[in-house]
PDB file of C-alpha atoms in Angstrom:
ATOM      1  CA  UNK A   1      24.584   2.516 -34.863  1.00  0.00           C
ATOM      2  CA  UNK A   2      23.958   0.507 -38.374  1.00  0.00           C
ATOM      3  CA  UNK A   3      26.656  -0.807 -40.581  1.00  0.00           C
ATOM      4  CA  UNK A   4      26.463  -0.161 -44.729  1.00  0.00           C
ATOM      5  CA  UNK A   5      24.307  -3.252 -44.890  1.00  0.00           C
ATOM      6  CA  UNK A   6      21.898  -1.873 -42.673  1.00  0.00           C
ATOM      7  CA  UNK A   7      22.848  -4.344 -39.649  1.00  0.00           C
ATOM      8  CA  UNK A   8      23.006  -2.906 -36.280  1.00  0.00           C
ATOM      9  CA  UNK A   9      26.405  -3.399 -34.599  1.00  0.00           C
ATOM     10  CA  UNK A  10      24.754  -5.245 -31.693  1.00  0.00           C
ATOM     11  CA  UNK A  11      23.333  -7.636 -34.057  1.00  0.00           C
ATOM     12  CA  UNK A  12      26.550  -8.057 -35.826  1.00  0.00           C
ATOM     13  CA  UNK A  13      28.405  -8.739 -32.567  1.00  0.00           C
ATOM     14  CA  UNK A  14      25.547 -11.280 -31.656  1.00  0.00           C
ATOM     15  CA  UNK A  15      26.086 -13.224 -34.480  1.00  0.00           C
ATOM     16  CA  UNK A  16      29.602 -13.287 -34.407  1.00  0.00           C
ATOM     17  CA  UNK A  17      29.560 -14.716 -30.813  1.00  0.00           C
ATOM     18  CA  UNK A  18      26.922 -17.166 -31.845  1.00  0.00           C
ATOM     19  CA  UNK A  19      29.137 -18.712 -34.677  1.00  0.00           C
ATOM     20  CA  UNK A  20      32.108 -18.794 -32.296  1.00  0.00           C
ATOM     21  CA  UNK A  21      30.108 -20.518 -29.529  1.00  0.00           C
ATOM     22  CA  UNK A  22      28.836 -22.982 -32.022  1.00  0.00           C
ATOM     23  CA  UNK A  23      32.410 -23.726 -33.410  1.00  0.00           C
ATOM     24  CA  UNK A  24      33.630 -24.130 -29.968  1.00  0.00           C
ATOM     25  CA  UNK A  25      31.126 -26.607 -28.976  1.00  0.00           C
ATOM     26  CA  UNK A  26      32.013 -28.880 -31.690  1.00  0.00           C
ATOM     27  CA  UNK A  27      35.475 -28.344 -30.912  1.00  0.00           C
ATOM     28  CA  UNK A  28      36.764 -27.359 -27.303  1.00  0.00           C
ATOM     29  CA  UNK A  29      40.253 -26.539 -28.413  1.00  0.00           C
ATOM     30  CA  UNK A  30      39.443 -23.716 -30.832  1.00  0.00           C
ATOM     31  CA  UNK A  31      40.444 -20.169 -29.390  1.00  0.00           C
ATOM     32  CA  UNK A  32      40.603 -16.780 -30.844  1.00  0.00           C
ATOM     33  CA  UNK A  33      43.935 -15.477 -32.359  1.00  0.00           C
ATOM     34  CA  UNK A  34      44.322 -12.157 -33.094  1.00  0.00           C
ATOM     35  CA  UNK A  35      46.708 -11.590 -36.140  1.00  0.00           C
ATOM     36  CA  UNK A  36      49.092  -8.826 -35.859  1.00  0.00           C
ATOM     37  CA  UNK A  37      49.373  -6.235 -38.572  1.00  0.00           C
ATOM     38  CA  UNK A  38      51.273  -3.331 -39.651  1.00  0.00           C
ATOM     39  CA  UNK A  39      49.409  -1.178 -37.362  1.00  0.00           C
ATOM     40  CA  UNK A  40      48.943  -3.177 -34.139  1.00  0.00           C
ATOM     41  CA  UNK A  41      51.496  -5.511 -32.944  1.00  0.00           C
ATOM     42  CA  UNK A  42      52.055  -7.145 -29.471  1.00  0.00           C
ATOM     43  CA  UNK A  43      55.241  -8.015 -27.564  1.00  0.00           C
ATOM     44  CA  UNK A  44      55.409  -8.947 -23.843  1.00  0.00           C
ATOM     45  CA  UNK A  45      51.411  -8.857 -23.573  1.00  0.00           C
ATOM     46  CA  UNK A  46      51.352  -5.251 -24.771  1.00  0.00           C
ATOM     47  CA  UNK A  47      50.211  -3.850 -27.803  1.00  0.00           C
ATOM     48  CA  UNK A  48      51.682  -1.648 -29.518  1.00  0.00           C
ATOM     49  CA  UNK A  49      54.111  -1.014 -32.646  1.00  0.00           C
ATOM     50  CA  UNK A  50      58.180  -2.062 -33.408  1.00  0.00           C
ATOM     51  CA  UNK A  51      60.118   1.389 -34.713  1.00  0.00           C
ATOM     52  CA  UNK A  52      63.497   1.862 -35.577  1.00  0.00           C
ATOM     53  CA  UNK A  53      63.862   5.333 -34.415  1.00  0.00           C
ATOM     54  CA  UNK A  54      66.831   6.633 -36.573  1.00  0.00           C
ATOM     55  CA  UNK A  55      64.456   6.165 -39.521  1.00  0.00           C
ATOM     56  CA  UNK A  56      61.430   8.160 -38.109  1.00  0.00           C
ATOM     57  CA  UNK A  57      60.788  11.971 -38.641  1.00  0.00           C
ATOM     58  CA  UNK A  58      59.559  12.559 -35.080  1.00  0.00           C
ATOM     59  CA  UNK A  59      61.800  12.789 -31.882  1.00  0.00           C
ATOM     60  CA  UNK A  60      61.353  10.041 -28.921  1.00  0.00           C
ATOM     61  CA  UNK A  61      59.289  12.811 -27.129  1.00  0.00           C
ATOM     62  CA  UNK A  62      57.096  13.005 -30.190  1.00  0.00           C
ATOM     63  CA  UNK A  63      56.437   9.287 -30.108  1.00  0.00           C
ATOM     64  CA  UNK A  64      55.965   9.203 -26.406  1.00  0.00           C
ATOM     65  CA  UNK A  65      53.114  11.780 -26.630  1.00  0.00           C
ATOM     66  CA  UNK A  66      51.889  10.195 -30.061  1.00  0.00           C
ATOM     67  CA  UNK A  67      51.392   6.807 -28.506  1.00  0.00           C
ATOM     68  CA  UNK A  68      50.451   7.868 -24.960  1.00  0.00           C
ATOM     69  CA  UNK A  69      53.502   6.065 -23.335  1.00  0.00           C
ATOM     70  CA  UNK A  70      56.674   7.171 -21.665  1.00  0.00           C
ATOM     71  CA  UNK A  71      60.208   6.436 -21.471  1.00  0.00           C
ATOM     72  CA  UNK A  72      60.056   4.217 -18.515  1.00  0.00           C
ATOM     73  CA  UNK A  73      57.398   1.910 -19.933  1.00  0.00           C
ATOM     74  CA  UNK A  74      59.791   1.750 -23.396  1.00  0.00           C
ATOM     75  CA  UNK A  75      62.674   0.924 -21.240  1.00  0.00           C
ATOM     76  CA  UNK A  76      61.101  -1.685 -19.017  1.00  0.00           C
ATOM     77  CA  UNK A  77      59.327  -3.461 -22.009  1.00  0.00           C
ATOM     78  CA  UNK A  78      62.684  -3.507 -24.155  1.00  0.00           C
ATOM     79  CA  UNK A  79      64.959  -4.377 -21.182  1.00  0.00           C
ATOM     80  CA  UNK A  80      67.158  -0.806 -21.523  1.00  0.00           C
ATOM     81  CA  UNK A  81      68.921   0.097 -18.577  1.00  0.00           C
ATOM     82  CA  UNK A  82      67.904   3.390 -17.090  1.00  0.00           C
ATOM     83  CA  UNK A  83      71.432   5.001 -18.041  1.00  0.00           C
ATOM     84  CA  UNK A  84      71.354   3.148 -21.684  1.00  0.00           C
ATOM     85  CA  UNK A  85      70.530   5.114 -24.699  1.00  0.00           C
ATOM     86  CA  UNK A  86      67.572   4.347 -26.581  1.00  0.00           C
ATOM     87  CA  UNK A  87      68.899   2.598 -29.819  1.00  0.00           C
ATOM     88  CA  UNK A  88      68.141   4.470 -32.844  1.00  0.00           C
ATOM     89  CA  UNK A  89      69.457   1.663 -35.311  1.00  0.00           C
ATOM     90  CA  UNK A  90      67.250  -1.334 -34.295  1.00  0.00           C
ATOM     91  CA  UNK A  91      63.852  -1.981 -33.318  1.00  0.00           C
ATOM     92  CA  UNK A  92      62.153  -0.478 -30.472  1.00  0.00           C
ATOM     93  CA  UNK A  93      58.994  -1.398 -29.133  1.00  0.00           C
ATOM     94  CA  UNK A  94      56.689   1.359 -28.240  1.00  0.00           C
ATOM     95  CA  UNK A  95      53.558   0.515 -26.457  1.00  0.00           C
ATOM     96  CA  UNK A  96      49.987   2.281 -27.005  1.00  0.00           C
ATOM     97  CA  UNK A  97      47.543   3.367 -24.439  1.00  0.00           C
ATOM     98  CA  UNK A  98      44.095   2.727 -24.996  1.00  0.00           C
ATOM     99  CA  UNK A  99      43.189   6.039 -26.582  1.00  0.00           C
ATOM    100  CA  UNK A 100      45.740   5.243 -29.342  1.00  0.00           C
ATOM    101  CA  UNK A 101      44.338   1.746 -29.827  1.00  0.00           C
ATOM    102  CA  UNK A 102      40.901   3.011 -30.083  1.00  0.00           C
ATOM    103  CA  UNK A 103      41.755   5.607 -32.732  1.00  0.00           C
ATOM    104  CA  UNK A 104      43.486   2.846 -34.970  1.00  0.00           C
ATOM    105  CA  UNK A 105      40.153   0.874 -34.640  1.00  0.00           C
ATOM    106  CA  UNK A 106      38.060   3.838 -35.689  1.00  0.00           C
ATOM    107  CA  UNK A 107      40.409   3.983 -38.857  1.00  0.00           C
ATOM    108  CA  UNK A 108      39.615   0.205 -39.539  1.00  0.00           C
ATOM    109  CA  UNK A 109      42.934  -0.689 -38.745  1.00  0.00           C
ATOM    110  CA  UNK A 110      42.390  -3.399 -36.327  1.00  0.00           C
ATOM    111  CA  UNK A 111      43.640  -6.994 -36.471  1.00  0.00           C
ATOM    112  CA  UNK A 112      41.850  -9.896 -37.928  1.00  0.00           C
ATOM    113  CA  UNK A 113      40.413 -12.352 -35.223  1.00  0.00           C
ATOM    114  CA  UNK A 114      40.425 -16.048 -36.417  1.00  0.00           C
ATOM    115  CA  UNK A 115      39.058 -19.255 -35.020  1.00  0.00           C
ATOM    116  CA  UNK A 116      42.380 -21.745 -34.479  1.00  0.00           C
ATOM    117  CA  UNK A 117      42.698 -25.117 -33.078  1.00  0.00           C
ATOM    118  CA  UNK A 118      45.232 -24.627 -29.853  1.00  0.00           C
ATOM    119  CA  UNK A 119      46.992 -27.827 -31.127  1.00  0.00           C
ATOM    120  CA  UNK A 120      47.533 -26.657 -34.872  1.00  0.00           C
ATOM    121  CA  UNK A 121      49.743 -24.028 -36.485  1.00  0.00           C
ATOM    122  CA  UNK A 122      48.869 -21.272 -38.447  1.00  0.00           C
ATOM    123  CA  UNK A 123      50.719 -19.825 -41.732  1.00  0.00           C
ATOM    124  CA  UNK A 124      53.096 -17.466 -40.803  1.00  0.00           C
ATOM    125  CA  UNK A 125      52.039 -14.685 -43.546  1.00  0.00           C
ATOM    126  CA  UNK A 126      48.916 -13.418 -44.603  1.00  0.00           C
ATOM    127  CA  UNK A 127      47.287 -15.324 -47.492  1.00  0.00           C
ATOM    128  CA  UNK A 128      47.047 -11.867 -49.449  1.00  0.00           C
ATOM    129  CA  UNK A 129      50.120 -10.858 -51.725  1.00  0.00           C
ATOM    130  CA  UNK A 130      51.889 -14.289 -50.780  1.00  0.00           C
ATOM    131  CA  UNK A 131      52.233 -17.899 -52.271  1.00  0.00           C
ATOM    132  CA  UNK A 132      53.914 -20.917 -51.550  1.00  0.00           C
ATOM    133  CA  UNK A 133      56.906 -21.413 -54.139  1.00  0.00           C
ATOM    134  CA  UNK A 134      58.563 -24.476 -52.851  1.00  0.00           C
ATOM    135  CA  UNK A 135      57.827 -27.195 -50.603  1.00  0.00           C
ATOM    136  CA  UNK A 136      59.667 -29.997 -48.565  1.00  0.00           C
ATOM    137  CA  UNK A 137      61.587 -31.959 -50.811  1.00  0.00           C
ATOM    138  CA  UNK A 138      64.648 -32.732 -52.830  1.00  0.00           C
ATOM    139  CA  UNK A 139      65.749 -29.103 -55.068  1.00  0.00           C
ATOM    140  CA  UNK A 140      69.086 -28.964 -56.381  1.00  0.00           C
ATOM    141  CA  UNK A 141      70.339 -32.450 -55.198  1.00  0.00           C
ATOM    142  CA  UNK A 142      69.645 -31.385 -51.641  1.00  0.00           C
ATOM    143  CA  UNK A 143      66.964 -31.503 -49.270  1.00  0.00           C
ATOM    144  CA  UNK A 144      64.649 -28.294 -49.030  1.00  0.00           C
ATOM    145  CA  UNK A 145      63.936 -28.505 -45.514  1.00  0.00           C
ATOM    146  CA  UNK A 146      60.451 -26.577 -45.229  1.00  0.00           C
ATOM    147  CA  UNK A 147      58.248 -24.509 -47.106  1.00  0.00           C
ATOM    148  CA  UNK A 148      59.228 -21.244 -49.302  1.00  0.00           C
ATOM    149  CA  UNK A 149      56.237 -18.488 -49.014  1.00  0.00           C
ATOM    150  CA  UNK A 150      56.995 -15.586 -51.260  1.00  0.00           C
ATOM    151  CA  UNK A 151      55.848 -12.204 -50.244  1.00  0.00           C
ATOM    152  CA  UNK A 152      56.610  -8.585 -50.432  1.00  0.00           C
ATOM    153  CA  UNK A 153      59.540  -7.558 -48.742  1.00  0.00           C
ATOM    154  CA  UNK A 154      58.959  -6.105 -45.091  1.00  0.00           C
ATOM    155  CA  UNK A 155      55.629  -8.286 -44.929  1.00  0.00           C
ATOM    156  CA  UNK A 156      54.575  -9.025 -41.325  1.00  0.00           C
ATOM    157  CA  UNK A 157      55.970 -12.634 -40.279  1.00  0.00           C
ATOM    158  CA  UNK A 158      53.938 -13.695 -37.469  1.00  0.00           C
ATOM    159  CA  UNK A 159      54.175 -16.969 -34.648  1.00  0.00           C
ATOM    160  CA  UNK A 160      52.517 -20.109 -35.808  1.00  0.00           C
ATOM    161  CA  UNK A 161      51.579 -21.002 -32.248  1.00  0.00           C
ATOM    162  CA  UNK A 162      52.435 -20.210 -28.903  1.00  0.00           C
ATOM    163  CA  UNK A 163      55.676 -20.728 -27.770  1.00  0.00           C
ATOM    164  CA  UNK A 164      59.230 -19.894 -26.576  1.00  0.00           C
ATOM    165  CA  UNK A 165      62.037 -18.223 -28.759  1.00  0.00           C
ATOM    166  CA  UNK A 166      64.933 -20.440 -28.655  1.00  0.00           C
ATOM    167  CA  UNK A 167      67.120 -17.849 -30.451  1.00  0.00           C
ATOM    168  CA  UNK A 168      66.700 -14.922 -32.840  1.00  0.00           C
ATOM    169  CA  UNK A 169      69.920 -14.234 -35.052  1.00  0.00           C
ATOM    170  CA  UNK A 170      71.575 -14.090 -38.500  1.00  0.00           C
ATOM    171  CA  UNK A 171      72.627 -17.734 -39.202  1.00  0.00           C
ATOM    172  CA  UNK A 172      74.792 -18.440 -42.875  1.00  0.00           C
ATOM    173  CA  UNK A 173      72.299 -19.258 -45.528  1.00  0.00           C
ATOM    174  CA  UNK A 174      69.166 -19.081 -43.516  1.00  0.00           C
ATOM    175  CA  UNK A 175      70.006 -15.151 -42.907  1.00  0.00           C
ATOM    176  CA  UNK A 176      68.098 -13.392 -40.044  1.00  0.00           C
ATOM    177  CA  UNK A 177      66.103 -16.119 -38.532  1.00  0.00           C
ATOM    178  CA  UNK A 178      63.811 -17.096 -35.345  1.00  0.00           C
ATOM    179  CA  UNK A 179      63.412 -20.635 -33.988  1.00  0.00           C
ATOM    180  CA  UNK A 180      60.723 -21.144 -31.765  1.00  0.00           C
ATOM    181  CA  UNK A 181      59.665 -24.004 -29.089  1.00  0.00           C
ATOM    182  CA  UNK A 182      56.282 -25.067 -28.931  1.00  0.00           C
ATOM    183  CA  UNK A 183      55.848 -26.913 -25.692  1.00  0.00           C
ATOM    184  CA  UNK A 184      52.018 -27.322 -26.281  1.00  0.00           C
ATOM    185  CA  UNK A 185      52.373 -29.005 -29.627  1.00  0.00           C
ATOM    186  CA  UNK A 186      54.572 -32.005 -28.763  1.00  0.00           C
ATOM    187  CA  UNK A 187      57.442 -29.765 -28.295  1.00  0.00           C
ATOM    188  CA  UNK A 188      57.911 -29.381 -31.839  1.00  0.00           C
ATOM    189  CA  UNK A 189      60.017 -26.435 -33.164  1.00  0.00           C
ATOM    190  CA  UNK A 190      59.196 -24.002 -35.900  1.00  0.00           C
ATOM    191  CA  UNK A 191      61.728 -21.840 -37.869  1.00  0.00           C
ATOM    192  CA  UNK A 192      61.355 -18.402 -39.719  1.00  0.00           C
ATOM    193  CA  UNK A 193      64.358 -17.523 -42.173  1.00  0.00           C
ATOM    194  CA  UNK A 194      65.633 -14.817 -44.753  1.00  0.00           C
ATOM    195  CA  UNK A 195      63.769 -11.973 -42.731  1.00  0.00           C
ATOM    196  CA  UNK A 196      64.951  -8.355 -42.865  1.00  0.00           C
ATOM    197  CA  UNK A 197      64.241  -7.498 -39.233  1.00  0.00           C
ATOM    198  CA  UNK A 198      63.896  -9.482 -36.033  1.00  0.00           C
ATOM    199  CA  UNK A 199      61.811  -8.468 -33.284  1.00  0.00           C
ATOM    200  CA  UNK A 200      61.934 -10.995 -30.517  1.00  0.00           C
ATOM    201  CA  UNK A 201      65.034 -12.181 -28.630  1.00  0.00           C
ATOM    202  CA  UNK A 202      66.116 -15.641 -26.868  1.00  0.00           C
ATOM    203  CA  UNK A 203      63.946 -16.414 -23.940  1.00  0.00           C
ATOM    204  CA  UNK A 204      60.575 -14.525 -25.160  1.00  0.00           C
ATOM    205  CA  UNK A 205      57.322 -16.215 -24.560  1.00  0.00           C
ATOM    206  CA  UNK A 206      55.180 -15.388 -27.891  1.00  0.00           C
ATOM    207  CA  UNK A 207      51.566 -15.816 -28.646  1.00  0.00           C
ATOM    208  CA  UNK A 208      49.849 -17.379 -31.952  1.00  0.00           C
ATOM    209  CA  UNK A 209      49.866 -14.440 -34.207  1.00  0.00           C
ATOM    210  CA  UNK A 210      52.223 -12.262 -32.796  1.00  0.00           C
ATOM    211  CA  UNK A 211      54.726 -10.589 -35.079  1.00  0.00           C
ATOM    212  CA  UNK A 212      58.199 -12.078 -35.011  1.00  0.00           C
ATOM    213  CA  UNK A 213      60.017 -10.420 -37.903  1.00  0.00           C
ATOM    214  CA  UNK A 214      59.753  -8.594 -41.118  1.00  0.00           C
ATOM    215  CA  UNK A 215      60.205 -10.650 -44.234  1.00  0.00           C
ATOM    216  CA  UNK A 216      63.178  -9.946 -46.596  1.00  0.00           C
ATOM    217  CA  UNK A 217      65.877 -12.014 -48.444  1.00  0.00           C
ATOM    218  CA  UNK A 218      68.824 -12.346 -46.175  1.00  0.00           C
ATOM    219  CA  UNK A 219      70.971 -14.987 -46.522  1.00  0.00           C
ATOM    220  CA  UNK A 220      70.983 -17.526 -49.851  1.00  0.00           C
ATOM    221  CA  UNK A 221      67.805 -16.455 -51.550  1.00  0.00           C
ATOM    222  CA  UNK A 222      66.820 -15.929 -55.022  1.00  0.00           C
ATOM    223  CA  UNK A 223      64.068 -13.039 -54.013  1.00  0.00           C
ATOM    224  CA  UNK A 224      62.102 -11.985 -50.771  1.00  0.00           C
ATOM    225  CA  UNK A 225      60.327 -14.830 -49.060  1.00  0.00           C
ATOM    226  CA  UNK A 226      59.836 -16.797 -45.874  1.00  0.00           C
ATOM    227  CA  UNK A 227      61.514 -19.976 -45.500  1.00  0.00           C
ATOM    228  CA  UNK A 228      59.183 -21.862 -42.891  1.00  0.00           C
ATOM    229  CA  UNK A 229      60.208 -25.247 -41.111  1.00  0.00           C
ATOM    230  CA  UNK A 230      58.875 -27.407 -38.675  1.00  0.00           C
ATOM    231  CA  UNK A 231      61.188 -29.789 -36.538  1.00  0.00           C
ATOM    232  CA  UNK A 232      60.724 -32.356 -33.965  1.00  0.00           C
ATOM    233  CA  UNK A 233      64.070 -33.434 -31.982  1.00  0.00           C
ATOM    234  CA  UNK A 234      66.254 -32.046 -35.060  1.00  0.00           C
ATOM    235  CA  UNK A 235      64.021 -33.956 -37.506  1.00  0.00           C
ATOM    236  CA  UNK A 236      62.908 -32.169 -40.230  1.00  0.00           C
ATOM    237  CA  UNK A 237      58.911 -32.730 -40.478  1.00  0.00           C
ATOM    238  CA  UNK A 238      56.743 -31.700 -43.374  1.00  0.00           C
ATOM    239  CA  UNK A 239      55.050 -28.136 -42.352  1.00  0.00           C
ATOM    240  CA  UNK A 240      52.173 -28.630 -44.512  1.00  0.00           C
ATOM    241  CA  UNK A 241      51.171 -31.539 -41.933  1.00  0.00           C
ATOM    242  CA  UNK A 242      50.488 -29.212 -39.253  1.00  0.00           C
ATOM    243  CA  UNK A 243      48.924 -26.536 -41.388  1.00  0.00           C
ATOM    244  CA  UNK A 244      45.449 -25.870 -42.935  1.00  0.00           C
ATOM    245  CA  UNK A 245      45.406 -25.686 -46.862  1.00  0.00           C
ATOM    246  CA  UNK A 246      47.101 -22.384 -47.971  1.00  0.00           C
ATOM    247  CA  UNK A 247      44.517 -20.556 -49.712  1.00  0.00           C
ATOM    248  CA  UNK A 248      45.691 -18.147 -52.540  1.00  0.00           C
ATOM    249  CA  UNK A 249      42.292 -15.950 -52.095  1.00  0.00           C
ATOM    250  CA  UNK A 250      42.238 -14.672 -48.695  1.00  0.00           C
ATOM    251  CA  UNK A 251      38.651 -14.145 -48.557  1.00  0.00           C
ATOM    252  CA  UNK A 252      38.352 -18.235 -48.786  1.00  0.00           C
ATOM    253  CA  UNK A 253      39.583 -17.969 -44.799  1.00  0.00           C
ATOM    254  CA  UNK A 254      36.736 -16.580 -43.202  1.00  0.00           C
ATOM    255  CA  UNK A 255      37.663 -14.418 -40.018  1.00  0.00           C
ATOM    256  CA  UNK A 256      35.528 -14.848 -37.107  1.00  0.00           C
ATOM    257  CA  UNK A 257      35.411 -10.780 -37.129  1.00  0.00           C
ATOM    258  CA  UNK A 258      37.706  -7.671 -37.520  1.00  0.00           C
ATOM    259  CA  UNK A 259      38.941  -6.290 -34.026  1.00  0.00           C
ATOM    260  CA  UNK A 260      36.783  -2.949 -34.021  1.00  0.00           C
ATOM    261  CA  UNK A 261      35.837  -0.278 -31.295  1.00  0.00           C
ATOM    262  CA  UNK A 262      33.608  -1.882 -28.512  1.00  0.00           C
ATOM    263  CA  UNK A 263      30.293   0.125 -28.568  1.00  0.00           C
TER     264      UNK A 263
END
């Protein structure tokens, strides 16, 4: 099969693999990171999507059939007791079967794959439609303890690195926020605040690039954005010391590949 540019799929794949191999040779800590998007998300090692069923027109049975899953799978993944009702007003994770994932990839709705150093963080938002509006420092006679990233309400907020969720809750001026511990990066913690919806809970093991929440403007804000902090033993650190430069032009950060159907 040929792409629009005339390149064969096999040739393109070989080039991608060679590019990653060369980078990996130069830095053995490089890893492939899939960035969750609005179509394919991950939870407990499964691919699927978070849904508030009360906001959907389809019935639960329709959703099970559409995604190729079952009530039992949904209950197990979400920790819902056999006799408990599937909640309609809070997020529930619905896993996909292989055929549904394939259908999304054929529609070019796959995730982007980036090369990232396992010892470093990635930005918690896509560069597209987002911008840094405030950095660490004094603001209004108080310490602004992180980086503010303006973005449309409901943007996908992703984990900056592998870790364990310490808590996920509403917390005063932070609004709905997630706090993650990163044992592999000197035990630092990252915090993601002002979200509109939270998808993970205390004790969850999460992977770099996994969706944690949807952005919003809960708590003390002047508009929708993500407030992102890095901490070590309750000491506030500058997040930008752990992150690559923020690129306003998303095309400047070149992905290794777009997740596609295996030919």
